[in-house]
CSV table of C-alpha atoms and ligand atoms in Angstrom, one decimal:
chain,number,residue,atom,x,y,z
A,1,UNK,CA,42.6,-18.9,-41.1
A,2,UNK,CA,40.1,-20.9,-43.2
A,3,UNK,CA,41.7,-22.0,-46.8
A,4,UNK,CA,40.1,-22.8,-49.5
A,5,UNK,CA,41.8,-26.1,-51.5
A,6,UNK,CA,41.8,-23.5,-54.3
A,7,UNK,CA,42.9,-20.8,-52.1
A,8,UNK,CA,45.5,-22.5,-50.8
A,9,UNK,CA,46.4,-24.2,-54.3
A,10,UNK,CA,46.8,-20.7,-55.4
A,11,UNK,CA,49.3,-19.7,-52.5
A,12,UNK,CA,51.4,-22.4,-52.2
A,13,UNK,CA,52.1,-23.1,-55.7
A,14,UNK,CA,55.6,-22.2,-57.0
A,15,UNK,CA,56.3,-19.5,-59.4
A,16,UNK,CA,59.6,-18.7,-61.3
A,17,UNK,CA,60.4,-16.1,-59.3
A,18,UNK,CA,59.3,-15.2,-55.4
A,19,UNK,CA,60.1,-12.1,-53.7
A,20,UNK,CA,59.5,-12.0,-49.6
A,21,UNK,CA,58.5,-8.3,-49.1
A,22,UNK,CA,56.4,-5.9,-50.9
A,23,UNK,CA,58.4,-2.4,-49.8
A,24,UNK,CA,60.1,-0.4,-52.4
A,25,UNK,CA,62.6,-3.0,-53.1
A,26,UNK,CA,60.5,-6.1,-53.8
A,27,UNK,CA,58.1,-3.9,-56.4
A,28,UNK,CA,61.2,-2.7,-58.1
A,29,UNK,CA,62.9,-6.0,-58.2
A,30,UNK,CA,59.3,-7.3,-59.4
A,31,UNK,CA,58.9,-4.3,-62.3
A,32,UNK,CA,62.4,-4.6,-63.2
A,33,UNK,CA,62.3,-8.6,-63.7
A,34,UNK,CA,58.5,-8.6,-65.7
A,35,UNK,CA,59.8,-5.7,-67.7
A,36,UNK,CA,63.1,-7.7,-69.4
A,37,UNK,CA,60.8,-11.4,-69.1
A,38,UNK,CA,56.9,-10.7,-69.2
A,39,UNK,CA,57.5,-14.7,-70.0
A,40,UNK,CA,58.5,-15.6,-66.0
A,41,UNK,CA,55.8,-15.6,-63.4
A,42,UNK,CA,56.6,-13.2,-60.3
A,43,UNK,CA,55.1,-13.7,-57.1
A,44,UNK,CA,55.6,-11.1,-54.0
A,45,UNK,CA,55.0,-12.4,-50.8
A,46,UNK,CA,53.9,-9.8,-48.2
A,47,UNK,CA,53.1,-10.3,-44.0
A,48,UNK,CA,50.9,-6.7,-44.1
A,49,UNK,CA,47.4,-6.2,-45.4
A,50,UNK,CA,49.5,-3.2,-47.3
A,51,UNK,CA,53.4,-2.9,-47.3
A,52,UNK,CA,54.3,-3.1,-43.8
A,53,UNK,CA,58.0,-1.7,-43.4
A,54,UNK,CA,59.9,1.5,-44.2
A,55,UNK,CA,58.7,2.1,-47.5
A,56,UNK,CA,55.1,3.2,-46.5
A,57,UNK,CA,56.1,5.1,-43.5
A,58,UNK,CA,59.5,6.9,-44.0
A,59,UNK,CA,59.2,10.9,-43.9
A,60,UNK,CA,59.6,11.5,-47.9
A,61,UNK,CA,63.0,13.0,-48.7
A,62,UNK,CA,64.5,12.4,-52.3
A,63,UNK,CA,68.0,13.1,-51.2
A,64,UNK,CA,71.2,11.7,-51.4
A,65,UNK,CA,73.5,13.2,-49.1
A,66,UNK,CA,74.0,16.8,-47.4
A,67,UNK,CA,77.5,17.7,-46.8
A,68,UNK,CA,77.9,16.6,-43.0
A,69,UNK,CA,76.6,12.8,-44.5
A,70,UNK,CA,78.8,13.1,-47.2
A,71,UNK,CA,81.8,14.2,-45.2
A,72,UNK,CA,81.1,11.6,-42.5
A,73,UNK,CA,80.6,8.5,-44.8
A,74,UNK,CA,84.2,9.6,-46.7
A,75,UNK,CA,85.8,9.4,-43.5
A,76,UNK,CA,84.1,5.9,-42.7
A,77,UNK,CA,84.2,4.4,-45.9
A,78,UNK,CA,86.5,6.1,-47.8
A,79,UNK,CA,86.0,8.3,-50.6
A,80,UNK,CA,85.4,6.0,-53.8
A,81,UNK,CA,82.9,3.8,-51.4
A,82,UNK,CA,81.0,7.1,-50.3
A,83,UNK,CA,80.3,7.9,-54.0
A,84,UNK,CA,80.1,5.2,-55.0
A,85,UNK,CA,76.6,4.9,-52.6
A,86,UNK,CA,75.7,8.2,-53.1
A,87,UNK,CA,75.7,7.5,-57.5
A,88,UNK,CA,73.5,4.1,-56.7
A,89,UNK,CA,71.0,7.0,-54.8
A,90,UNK,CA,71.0,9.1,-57.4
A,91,UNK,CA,70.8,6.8,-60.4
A,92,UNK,CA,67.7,5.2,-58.3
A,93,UNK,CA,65.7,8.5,-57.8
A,94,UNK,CA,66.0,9.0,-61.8
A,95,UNK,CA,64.3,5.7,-62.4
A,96,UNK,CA,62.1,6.3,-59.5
A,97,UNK,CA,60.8,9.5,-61.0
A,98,UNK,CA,60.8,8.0,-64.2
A,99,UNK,CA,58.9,5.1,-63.4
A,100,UNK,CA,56.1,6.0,-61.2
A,101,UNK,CA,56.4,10.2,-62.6
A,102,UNK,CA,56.8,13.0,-60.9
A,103,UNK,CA,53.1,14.0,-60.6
A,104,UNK,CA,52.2,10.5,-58.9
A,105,UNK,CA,55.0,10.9,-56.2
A,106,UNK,CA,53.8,14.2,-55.2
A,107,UNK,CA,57.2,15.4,-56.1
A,108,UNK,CA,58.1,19.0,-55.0
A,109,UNK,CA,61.6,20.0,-55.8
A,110,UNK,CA,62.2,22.1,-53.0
A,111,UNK,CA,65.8,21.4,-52.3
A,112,UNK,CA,67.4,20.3,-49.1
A,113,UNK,CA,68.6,22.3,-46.5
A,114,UNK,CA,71.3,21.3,-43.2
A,115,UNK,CA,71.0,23.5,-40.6
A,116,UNK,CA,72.5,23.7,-37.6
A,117,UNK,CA,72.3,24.2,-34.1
A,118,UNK,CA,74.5,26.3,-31.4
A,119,UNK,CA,75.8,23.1,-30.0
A,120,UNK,CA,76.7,21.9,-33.6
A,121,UNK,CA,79.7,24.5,-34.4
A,122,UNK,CA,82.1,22.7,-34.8
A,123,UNK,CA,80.3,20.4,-37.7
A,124,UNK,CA,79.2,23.5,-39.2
A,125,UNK,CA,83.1,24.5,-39.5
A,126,UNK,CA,83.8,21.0,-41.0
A,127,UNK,CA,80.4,21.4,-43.2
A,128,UNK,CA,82.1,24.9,-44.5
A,129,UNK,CA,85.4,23.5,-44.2
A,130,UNK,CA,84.1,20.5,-47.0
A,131,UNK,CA,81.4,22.6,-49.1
A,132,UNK,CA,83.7,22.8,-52.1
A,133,UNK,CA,85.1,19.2,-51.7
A,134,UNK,CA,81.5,17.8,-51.7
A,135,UNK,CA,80.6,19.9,-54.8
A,136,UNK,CA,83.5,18.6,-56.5
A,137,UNK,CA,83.2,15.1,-55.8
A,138,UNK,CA,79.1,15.5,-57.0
A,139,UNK,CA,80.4,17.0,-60.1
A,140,UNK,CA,82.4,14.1,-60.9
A,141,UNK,CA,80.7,11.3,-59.9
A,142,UNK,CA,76.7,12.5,-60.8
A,143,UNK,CA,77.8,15.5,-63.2
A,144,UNK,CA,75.4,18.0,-61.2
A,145,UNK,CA,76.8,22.0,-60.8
A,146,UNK,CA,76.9,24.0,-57.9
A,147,UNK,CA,75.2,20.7,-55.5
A,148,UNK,CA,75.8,22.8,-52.2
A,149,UNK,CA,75.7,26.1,-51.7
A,150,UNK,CA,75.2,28.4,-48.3
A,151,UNK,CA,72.2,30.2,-47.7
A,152,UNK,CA,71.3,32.4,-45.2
A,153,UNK,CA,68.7,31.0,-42.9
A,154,UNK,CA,66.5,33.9,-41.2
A,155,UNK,CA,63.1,31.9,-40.7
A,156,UNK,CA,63.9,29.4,-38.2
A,157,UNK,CA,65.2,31.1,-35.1
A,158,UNK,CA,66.0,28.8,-33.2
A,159,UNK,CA,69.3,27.6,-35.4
A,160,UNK,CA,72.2,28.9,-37.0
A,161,UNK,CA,72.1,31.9,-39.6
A,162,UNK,CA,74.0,29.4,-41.8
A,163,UNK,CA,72.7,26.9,-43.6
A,164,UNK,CA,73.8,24.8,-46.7
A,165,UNK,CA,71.2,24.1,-49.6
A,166,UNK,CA,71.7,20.9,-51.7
A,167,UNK,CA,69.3,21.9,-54.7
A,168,UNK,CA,68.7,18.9,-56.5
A,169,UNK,CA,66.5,17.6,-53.2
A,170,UNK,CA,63.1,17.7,-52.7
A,171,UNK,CA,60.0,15.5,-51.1
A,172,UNK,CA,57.3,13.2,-52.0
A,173,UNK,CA,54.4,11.5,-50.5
A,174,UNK,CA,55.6,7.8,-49.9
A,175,UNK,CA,52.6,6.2,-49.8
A,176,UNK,CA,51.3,7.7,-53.2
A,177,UNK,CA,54.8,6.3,-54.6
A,178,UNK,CA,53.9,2.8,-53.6
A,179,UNK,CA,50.3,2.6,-54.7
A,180,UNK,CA,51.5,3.3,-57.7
A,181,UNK,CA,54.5,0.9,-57.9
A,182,UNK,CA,51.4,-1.9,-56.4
A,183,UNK,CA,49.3,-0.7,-59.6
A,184,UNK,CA,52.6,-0.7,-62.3
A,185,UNK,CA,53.0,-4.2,-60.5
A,186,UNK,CA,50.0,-5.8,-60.9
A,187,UNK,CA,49.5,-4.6,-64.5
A,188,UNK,CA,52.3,-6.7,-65.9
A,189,UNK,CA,51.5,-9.5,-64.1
A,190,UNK,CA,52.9,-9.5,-60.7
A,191,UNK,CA,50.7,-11.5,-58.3
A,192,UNK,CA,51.1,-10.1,-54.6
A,193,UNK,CA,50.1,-11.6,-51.8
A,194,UNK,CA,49.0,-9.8,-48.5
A,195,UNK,CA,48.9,-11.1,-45.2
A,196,UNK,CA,51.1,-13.9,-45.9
A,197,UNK,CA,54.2,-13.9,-43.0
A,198,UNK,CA,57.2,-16.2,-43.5
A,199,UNK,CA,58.5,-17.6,-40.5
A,200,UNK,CA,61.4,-19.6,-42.0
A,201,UNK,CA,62.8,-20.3,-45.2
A,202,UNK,CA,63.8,-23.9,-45.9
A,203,UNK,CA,66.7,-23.7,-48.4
A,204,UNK,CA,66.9,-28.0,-48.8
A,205,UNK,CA,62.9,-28.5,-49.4
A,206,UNK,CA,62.7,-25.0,-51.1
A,207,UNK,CA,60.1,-24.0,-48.9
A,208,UNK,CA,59.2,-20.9,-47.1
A,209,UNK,CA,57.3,-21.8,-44.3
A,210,UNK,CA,54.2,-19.3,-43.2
A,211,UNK,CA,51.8,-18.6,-40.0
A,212,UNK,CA,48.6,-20.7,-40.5
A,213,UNK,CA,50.6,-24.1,-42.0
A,214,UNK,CA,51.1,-22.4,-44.9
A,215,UNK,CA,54.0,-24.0,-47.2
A,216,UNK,CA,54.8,-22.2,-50.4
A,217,UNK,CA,57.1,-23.8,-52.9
A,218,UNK,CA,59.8,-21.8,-54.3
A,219,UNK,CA,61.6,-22.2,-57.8
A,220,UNK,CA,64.1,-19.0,-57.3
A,221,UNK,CA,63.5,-16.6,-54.1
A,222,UNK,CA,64.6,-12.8,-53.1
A,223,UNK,CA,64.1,-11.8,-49.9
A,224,UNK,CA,63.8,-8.0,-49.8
A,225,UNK,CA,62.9,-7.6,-46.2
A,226,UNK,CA,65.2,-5.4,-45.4
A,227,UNK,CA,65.0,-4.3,-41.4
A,228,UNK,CA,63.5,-7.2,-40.9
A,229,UNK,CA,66.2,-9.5,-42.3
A,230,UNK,CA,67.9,-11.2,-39.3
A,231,UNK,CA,64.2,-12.9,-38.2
A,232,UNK,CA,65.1,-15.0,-41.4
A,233,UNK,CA,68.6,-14.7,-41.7
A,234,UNK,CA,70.1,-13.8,-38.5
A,235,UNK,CA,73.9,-14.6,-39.8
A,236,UNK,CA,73.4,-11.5,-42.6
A,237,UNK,CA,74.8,-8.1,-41.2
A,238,UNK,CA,72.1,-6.2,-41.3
A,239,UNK,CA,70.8,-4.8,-38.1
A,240,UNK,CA,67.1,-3.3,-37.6
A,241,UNK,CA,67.4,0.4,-36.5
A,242,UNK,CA,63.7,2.3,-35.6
A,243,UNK,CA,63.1,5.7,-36.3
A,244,UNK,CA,60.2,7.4,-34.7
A,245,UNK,CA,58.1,10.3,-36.8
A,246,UNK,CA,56.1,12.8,-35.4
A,247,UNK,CA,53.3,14.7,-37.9
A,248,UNK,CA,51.6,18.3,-36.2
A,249,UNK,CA,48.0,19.7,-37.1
A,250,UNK,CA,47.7,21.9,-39.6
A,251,UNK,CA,49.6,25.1,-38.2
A,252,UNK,CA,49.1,28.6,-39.2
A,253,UNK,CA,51.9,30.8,-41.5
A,254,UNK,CA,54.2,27.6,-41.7
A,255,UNK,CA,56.7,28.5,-44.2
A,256,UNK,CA,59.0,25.8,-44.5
A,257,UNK,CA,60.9,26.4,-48.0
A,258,UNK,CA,62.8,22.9,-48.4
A,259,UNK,CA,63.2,19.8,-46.3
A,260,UNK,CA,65.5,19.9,-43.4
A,261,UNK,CA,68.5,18.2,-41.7
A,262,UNK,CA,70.6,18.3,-39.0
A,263,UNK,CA,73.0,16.5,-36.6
A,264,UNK,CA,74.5,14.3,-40.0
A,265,UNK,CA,70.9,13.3,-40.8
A,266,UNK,CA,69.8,12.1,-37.5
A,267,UNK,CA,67.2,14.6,-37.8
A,268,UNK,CA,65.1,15.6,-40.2
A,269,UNK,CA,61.3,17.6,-40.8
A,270,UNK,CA,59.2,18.7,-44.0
A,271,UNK,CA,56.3,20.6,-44.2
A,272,UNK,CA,53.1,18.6,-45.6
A,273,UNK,CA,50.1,20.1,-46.3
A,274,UNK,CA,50.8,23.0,-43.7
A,275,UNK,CA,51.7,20.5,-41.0
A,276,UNK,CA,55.0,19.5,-39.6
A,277,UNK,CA,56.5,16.1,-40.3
A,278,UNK,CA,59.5,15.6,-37.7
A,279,UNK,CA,61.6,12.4,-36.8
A,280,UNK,CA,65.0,10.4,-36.2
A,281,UNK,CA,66.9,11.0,-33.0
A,282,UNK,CA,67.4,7.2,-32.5
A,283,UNK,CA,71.0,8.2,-31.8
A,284,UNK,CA,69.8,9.8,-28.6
A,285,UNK,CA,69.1,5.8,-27.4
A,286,UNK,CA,71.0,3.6,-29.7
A,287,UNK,CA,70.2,0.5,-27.6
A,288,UNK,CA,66.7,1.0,-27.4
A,289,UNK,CA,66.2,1.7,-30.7
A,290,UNK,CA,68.4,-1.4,-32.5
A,291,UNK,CA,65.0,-3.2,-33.0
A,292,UNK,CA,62.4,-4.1,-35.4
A,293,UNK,CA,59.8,-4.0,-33.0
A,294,UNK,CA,57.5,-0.9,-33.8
A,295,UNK,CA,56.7,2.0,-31.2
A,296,UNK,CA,57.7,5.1,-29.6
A,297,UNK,CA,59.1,5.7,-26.4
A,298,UNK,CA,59.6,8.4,-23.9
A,299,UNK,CA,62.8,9.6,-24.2
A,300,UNK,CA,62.5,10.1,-28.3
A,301,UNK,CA,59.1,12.0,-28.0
A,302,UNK,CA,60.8,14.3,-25.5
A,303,UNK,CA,63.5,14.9,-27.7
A,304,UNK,CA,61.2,15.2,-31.0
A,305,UNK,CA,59.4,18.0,-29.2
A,306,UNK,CA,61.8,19.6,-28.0
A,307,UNK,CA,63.5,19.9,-31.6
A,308,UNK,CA,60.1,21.0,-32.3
A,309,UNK,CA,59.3,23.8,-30.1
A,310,UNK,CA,62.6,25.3,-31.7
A,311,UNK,CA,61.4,25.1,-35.2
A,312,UNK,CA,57.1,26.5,-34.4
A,313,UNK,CA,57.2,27.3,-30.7
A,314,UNK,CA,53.7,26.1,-29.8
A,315,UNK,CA,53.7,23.1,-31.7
A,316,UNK,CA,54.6,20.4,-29.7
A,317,UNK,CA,51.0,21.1,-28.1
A,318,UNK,CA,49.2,20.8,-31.7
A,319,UNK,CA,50.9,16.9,-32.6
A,320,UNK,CA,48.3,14.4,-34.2
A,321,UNK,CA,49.9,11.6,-35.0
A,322,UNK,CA,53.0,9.9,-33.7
A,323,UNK,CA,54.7,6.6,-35.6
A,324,UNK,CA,57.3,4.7,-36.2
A,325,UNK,CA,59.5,3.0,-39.0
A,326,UNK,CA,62.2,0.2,-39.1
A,327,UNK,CA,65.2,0.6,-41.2
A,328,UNK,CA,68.0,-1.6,-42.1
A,329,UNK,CA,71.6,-0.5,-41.3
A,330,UNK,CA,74.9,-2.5,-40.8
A,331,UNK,CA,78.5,-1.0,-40.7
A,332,UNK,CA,78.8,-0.3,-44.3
A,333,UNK,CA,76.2,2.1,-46.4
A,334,UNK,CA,76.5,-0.3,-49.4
A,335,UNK,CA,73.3,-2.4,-49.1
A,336,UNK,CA,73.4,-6.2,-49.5
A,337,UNK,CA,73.1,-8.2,-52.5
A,338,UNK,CA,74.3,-11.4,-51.6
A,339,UNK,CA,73.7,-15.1,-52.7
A,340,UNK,CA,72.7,-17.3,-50.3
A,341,UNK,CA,72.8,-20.5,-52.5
A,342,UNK,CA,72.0,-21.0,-56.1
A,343,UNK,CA,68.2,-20.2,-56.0
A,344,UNK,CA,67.9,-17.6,-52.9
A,345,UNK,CA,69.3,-14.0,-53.3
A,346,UNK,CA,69.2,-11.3,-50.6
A,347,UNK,CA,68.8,-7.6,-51.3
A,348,UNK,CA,68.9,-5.7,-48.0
A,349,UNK,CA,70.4,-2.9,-45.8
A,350,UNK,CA,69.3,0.1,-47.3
A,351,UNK,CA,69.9,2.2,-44.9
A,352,UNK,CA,68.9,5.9,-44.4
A,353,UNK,CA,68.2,7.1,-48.1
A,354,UNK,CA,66.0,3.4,-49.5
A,355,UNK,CA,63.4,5.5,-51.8
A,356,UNK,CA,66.7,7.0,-53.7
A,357,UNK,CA,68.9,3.7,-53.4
A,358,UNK,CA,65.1,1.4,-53.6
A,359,UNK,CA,64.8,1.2,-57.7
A,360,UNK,CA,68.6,1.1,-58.3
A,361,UNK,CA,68.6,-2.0,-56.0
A,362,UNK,CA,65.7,-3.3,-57.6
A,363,UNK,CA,67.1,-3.3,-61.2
A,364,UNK,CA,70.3,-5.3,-60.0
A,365,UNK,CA,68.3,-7.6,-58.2
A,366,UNK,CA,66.3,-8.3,-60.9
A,367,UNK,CA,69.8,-8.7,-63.1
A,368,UNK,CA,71.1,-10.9,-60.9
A,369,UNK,CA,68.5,-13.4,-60.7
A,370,UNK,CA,68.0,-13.5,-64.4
A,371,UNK,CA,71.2,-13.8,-65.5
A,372,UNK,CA,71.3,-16.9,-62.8
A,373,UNK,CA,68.3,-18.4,-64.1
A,374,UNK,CA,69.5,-17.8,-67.5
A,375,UNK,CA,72.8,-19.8,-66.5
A,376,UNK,CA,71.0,-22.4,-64.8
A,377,UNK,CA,69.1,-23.3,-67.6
A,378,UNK,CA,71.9,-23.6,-70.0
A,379,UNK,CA,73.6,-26.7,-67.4
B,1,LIG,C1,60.8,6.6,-40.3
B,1,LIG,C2,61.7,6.4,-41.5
B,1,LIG,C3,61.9,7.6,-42.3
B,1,LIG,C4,62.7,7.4,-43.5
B,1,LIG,N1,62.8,8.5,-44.3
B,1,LIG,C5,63.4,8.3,-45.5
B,1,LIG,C6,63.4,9.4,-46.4
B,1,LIG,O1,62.9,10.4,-46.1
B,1,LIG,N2,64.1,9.2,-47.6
B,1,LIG,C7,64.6,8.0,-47.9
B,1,LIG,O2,65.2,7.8,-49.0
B,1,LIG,N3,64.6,6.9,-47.1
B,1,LIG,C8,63.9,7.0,-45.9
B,1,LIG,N4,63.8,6.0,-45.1
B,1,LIG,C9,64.4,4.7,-45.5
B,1,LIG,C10,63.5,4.0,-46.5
B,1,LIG,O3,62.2,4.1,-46.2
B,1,LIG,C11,63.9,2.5,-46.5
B,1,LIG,O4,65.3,2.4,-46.7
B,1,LIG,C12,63.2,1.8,-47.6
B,1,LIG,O5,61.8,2.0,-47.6
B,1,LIG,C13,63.5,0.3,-47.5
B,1,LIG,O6,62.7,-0.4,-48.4
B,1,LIG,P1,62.7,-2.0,-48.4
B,1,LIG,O7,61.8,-2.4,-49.5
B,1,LIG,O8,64.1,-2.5,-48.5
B,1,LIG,O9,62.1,-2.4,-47.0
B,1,LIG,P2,60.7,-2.2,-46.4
B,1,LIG,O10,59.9,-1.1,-46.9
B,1,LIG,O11,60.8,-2.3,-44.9
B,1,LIG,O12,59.9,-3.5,-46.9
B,1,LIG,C14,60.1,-4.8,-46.3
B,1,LIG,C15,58.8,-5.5,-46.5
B,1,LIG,O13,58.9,-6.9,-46.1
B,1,LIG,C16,57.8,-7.3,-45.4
B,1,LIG,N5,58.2,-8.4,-44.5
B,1,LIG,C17,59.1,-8.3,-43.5
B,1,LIG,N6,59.3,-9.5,-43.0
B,1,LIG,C18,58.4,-10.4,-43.6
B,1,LIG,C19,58.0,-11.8,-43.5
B,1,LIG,N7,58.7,-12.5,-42.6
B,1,LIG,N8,57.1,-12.3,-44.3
B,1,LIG,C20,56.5,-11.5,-45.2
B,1,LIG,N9,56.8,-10.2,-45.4
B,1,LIG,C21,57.7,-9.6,-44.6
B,1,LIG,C22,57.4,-6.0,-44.6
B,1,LIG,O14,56.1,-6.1,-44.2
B,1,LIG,C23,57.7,-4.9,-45.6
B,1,LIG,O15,56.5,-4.6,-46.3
B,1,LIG,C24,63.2,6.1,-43.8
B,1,LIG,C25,62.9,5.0,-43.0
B,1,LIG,C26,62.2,5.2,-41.9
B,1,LIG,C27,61.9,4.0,-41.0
């Protein structure tokens, strides 16, 4: 890479605030931090030509939780922790749609619905078992009626005749949500810079350290890198976890009415644009897929299409497009918002559900710093 002295005056100089990672969570934490202080400088730092993790390739859901999640994550984590997650989802898909509107996200309330398979009986029973419990809890904790309720299923075949709706779900276009976030950023002042990748942060010198001898001074830093964490931070206990998507041709008399899970949220499809977006599965080859590296293999495909075939038999011979995504998971759902010393704050692990949880995690990141800065400058 050829720098310019201005070019590289410009990149290396320090402003009050730098974020490492341009995905939902740095743009938030960006928005959220110029929209209490226009007065402090915010620079994102970004390795991709565009946003280059989850945020731009993740299958679209605005959801929270189906019942199986929900029932699995109060055994786990007990049941003030589980809602405690699923209020910090919610609470971030309000300021989501508020911020970037409805219209921009391609929103399309279509609900949410679990299905479920011959083999998965006996979390169906659980599922039925919990229904009421889980629309209790949501009526406490988020104040929404009637969250779950069963509805017959007599489109897709190939699963149970049961199936449980969640009605305050629906899907968006994830790509459309960050251009926009890029364009609210930009307007109040945000710089971002593309094609920038940190390779190590150095907490004595304040220095993140870059490909192409790049060396950009730092004043206050977030790192919101999410799957991609540990290459930075490799004590933090966030682990990268790769989901791989499948997206069909356009296929005739698809008439999916909601977006889809199954097997706890391991697997989910959509319908966009008359096509079928499928993915997940990465429990079928835990090993393999605890990685950050992108790609698909084998054994996932094979699966995906299988899943497929049940929903559109046919389809597996009409799929376009294959990719894949990197999230960041650890043993607890809560994500990470840790300090790291007095100028560098971490805000990671979002697990499954990062568009919902993404602006929520944002706003306290951006509370967090500023209420340190705030304190620093008083000593
Ligand atoms: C396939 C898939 C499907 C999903 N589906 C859904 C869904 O339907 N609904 C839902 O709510 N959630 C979903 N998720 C989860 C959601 O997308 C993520 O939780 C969320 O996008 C995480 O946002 P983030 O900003 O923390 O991380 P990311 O979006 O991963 O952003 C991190 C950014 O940091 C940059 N970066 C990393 N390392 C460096 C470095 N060293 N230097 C510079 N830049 C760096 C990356 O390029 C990236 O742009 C899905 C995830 C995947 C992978």
């Amino acid at each position: 890479m050829n720098y310019s002295f201005w070019e590289k005056y410009f990149i290396e100089s320090p402003a009050d605030v730098t974020i490492i990672g341009s995905g939902i969570v740095g743009l938030s934490t960006a928005i959220s931090i110029k929209e209490s202080r226009p007065d402090i400088s915010v620079k994102i730092i970004e390795r991709g030509a565009m946003p280059y993790g989850a945020s731009t390739k993740n299958a679209g859901f605005s959801c929270f939780g189906s019942v199986s999640e929900l029932l699995d994550d109060i055994k786990n984590m007990g049941e003030e922790a589980c809602m405690d997650v699923v209020r910090m989802r919610w609470r971030g898909l309000q300021k989501l749609k508020k911020r970037v509107g409805e219209q921009s996200l391609e929103y399309d309330h279509c609900g949410g619905s679990e299905l479920f398979r011959s083999k998965d009986i006996l979390l169906k029973e659980s599922c039925l078992d919990g229904l009421e419990k889980c629309n209790r809890l949501i009526k406490t904790h988020l104040g929404l009626d009637d969250c779950y309720s069963l509805k017959k299923n007599n489109t897709l075949k190939g699963f149970d005749e049961v199936s449980i709706l969640n009605q305050y779900e629906g899907t968006i276009n994830p790509v459309s949500m960050m251009n926009e976030l890029i364009r609210k950023a930009i307007n109040i002042g945000v710089i971002i810079m593309n094609g920038i990748h940190i390779t190590e942060i150095d907490q004595v010198k304040k220095v993140l350290n870059a490909y192409n001898n790049i060396k950009i001074n730092y004043e206050n830093l977030i790192v919101c890198t999410n799957g991609f964490a540990a290459r930075l931070i490799p004590d933090l206990p966030v682990m990268p976890a790769r989901n791989q998507v499948l997206m069909t041709s356009h296929l005739k008399n698809l008439h999916l009415s909601s977006g889809y899970h199954l097997d706890k949220g391991y697997i989910y499809f959509r319908q966009y644009n008359g096509r079928i977006l499928l993915g997940g599965g990465r429990n079928m080859d835990e090993k393999t897929e605890t990685t950050d590296e992108f790609g698909n293999t084998e054994l996932i495909q094979h699966y995906l299409k299988d899943i497929l075939e049940t929903i559109y038999p046919g389809a597996s011979g009409q799929i376009e497009h294959w990719w894949s995504g990197i999230l960041g998971v650890g043993n607890s759902k809560y994500p990470i918002v840790q300090w790291l010393d007095d100028h560098l704050l971490v805000g990671v692990r979002l697990g499954g559900m990062g568009v919902a949880i993404g602006s929520h995690l944002g706003e306290k990141l951006a509370n967090e710093m500023l209420t340190n800065m705030d304190k620093n400058n008083r000593s």
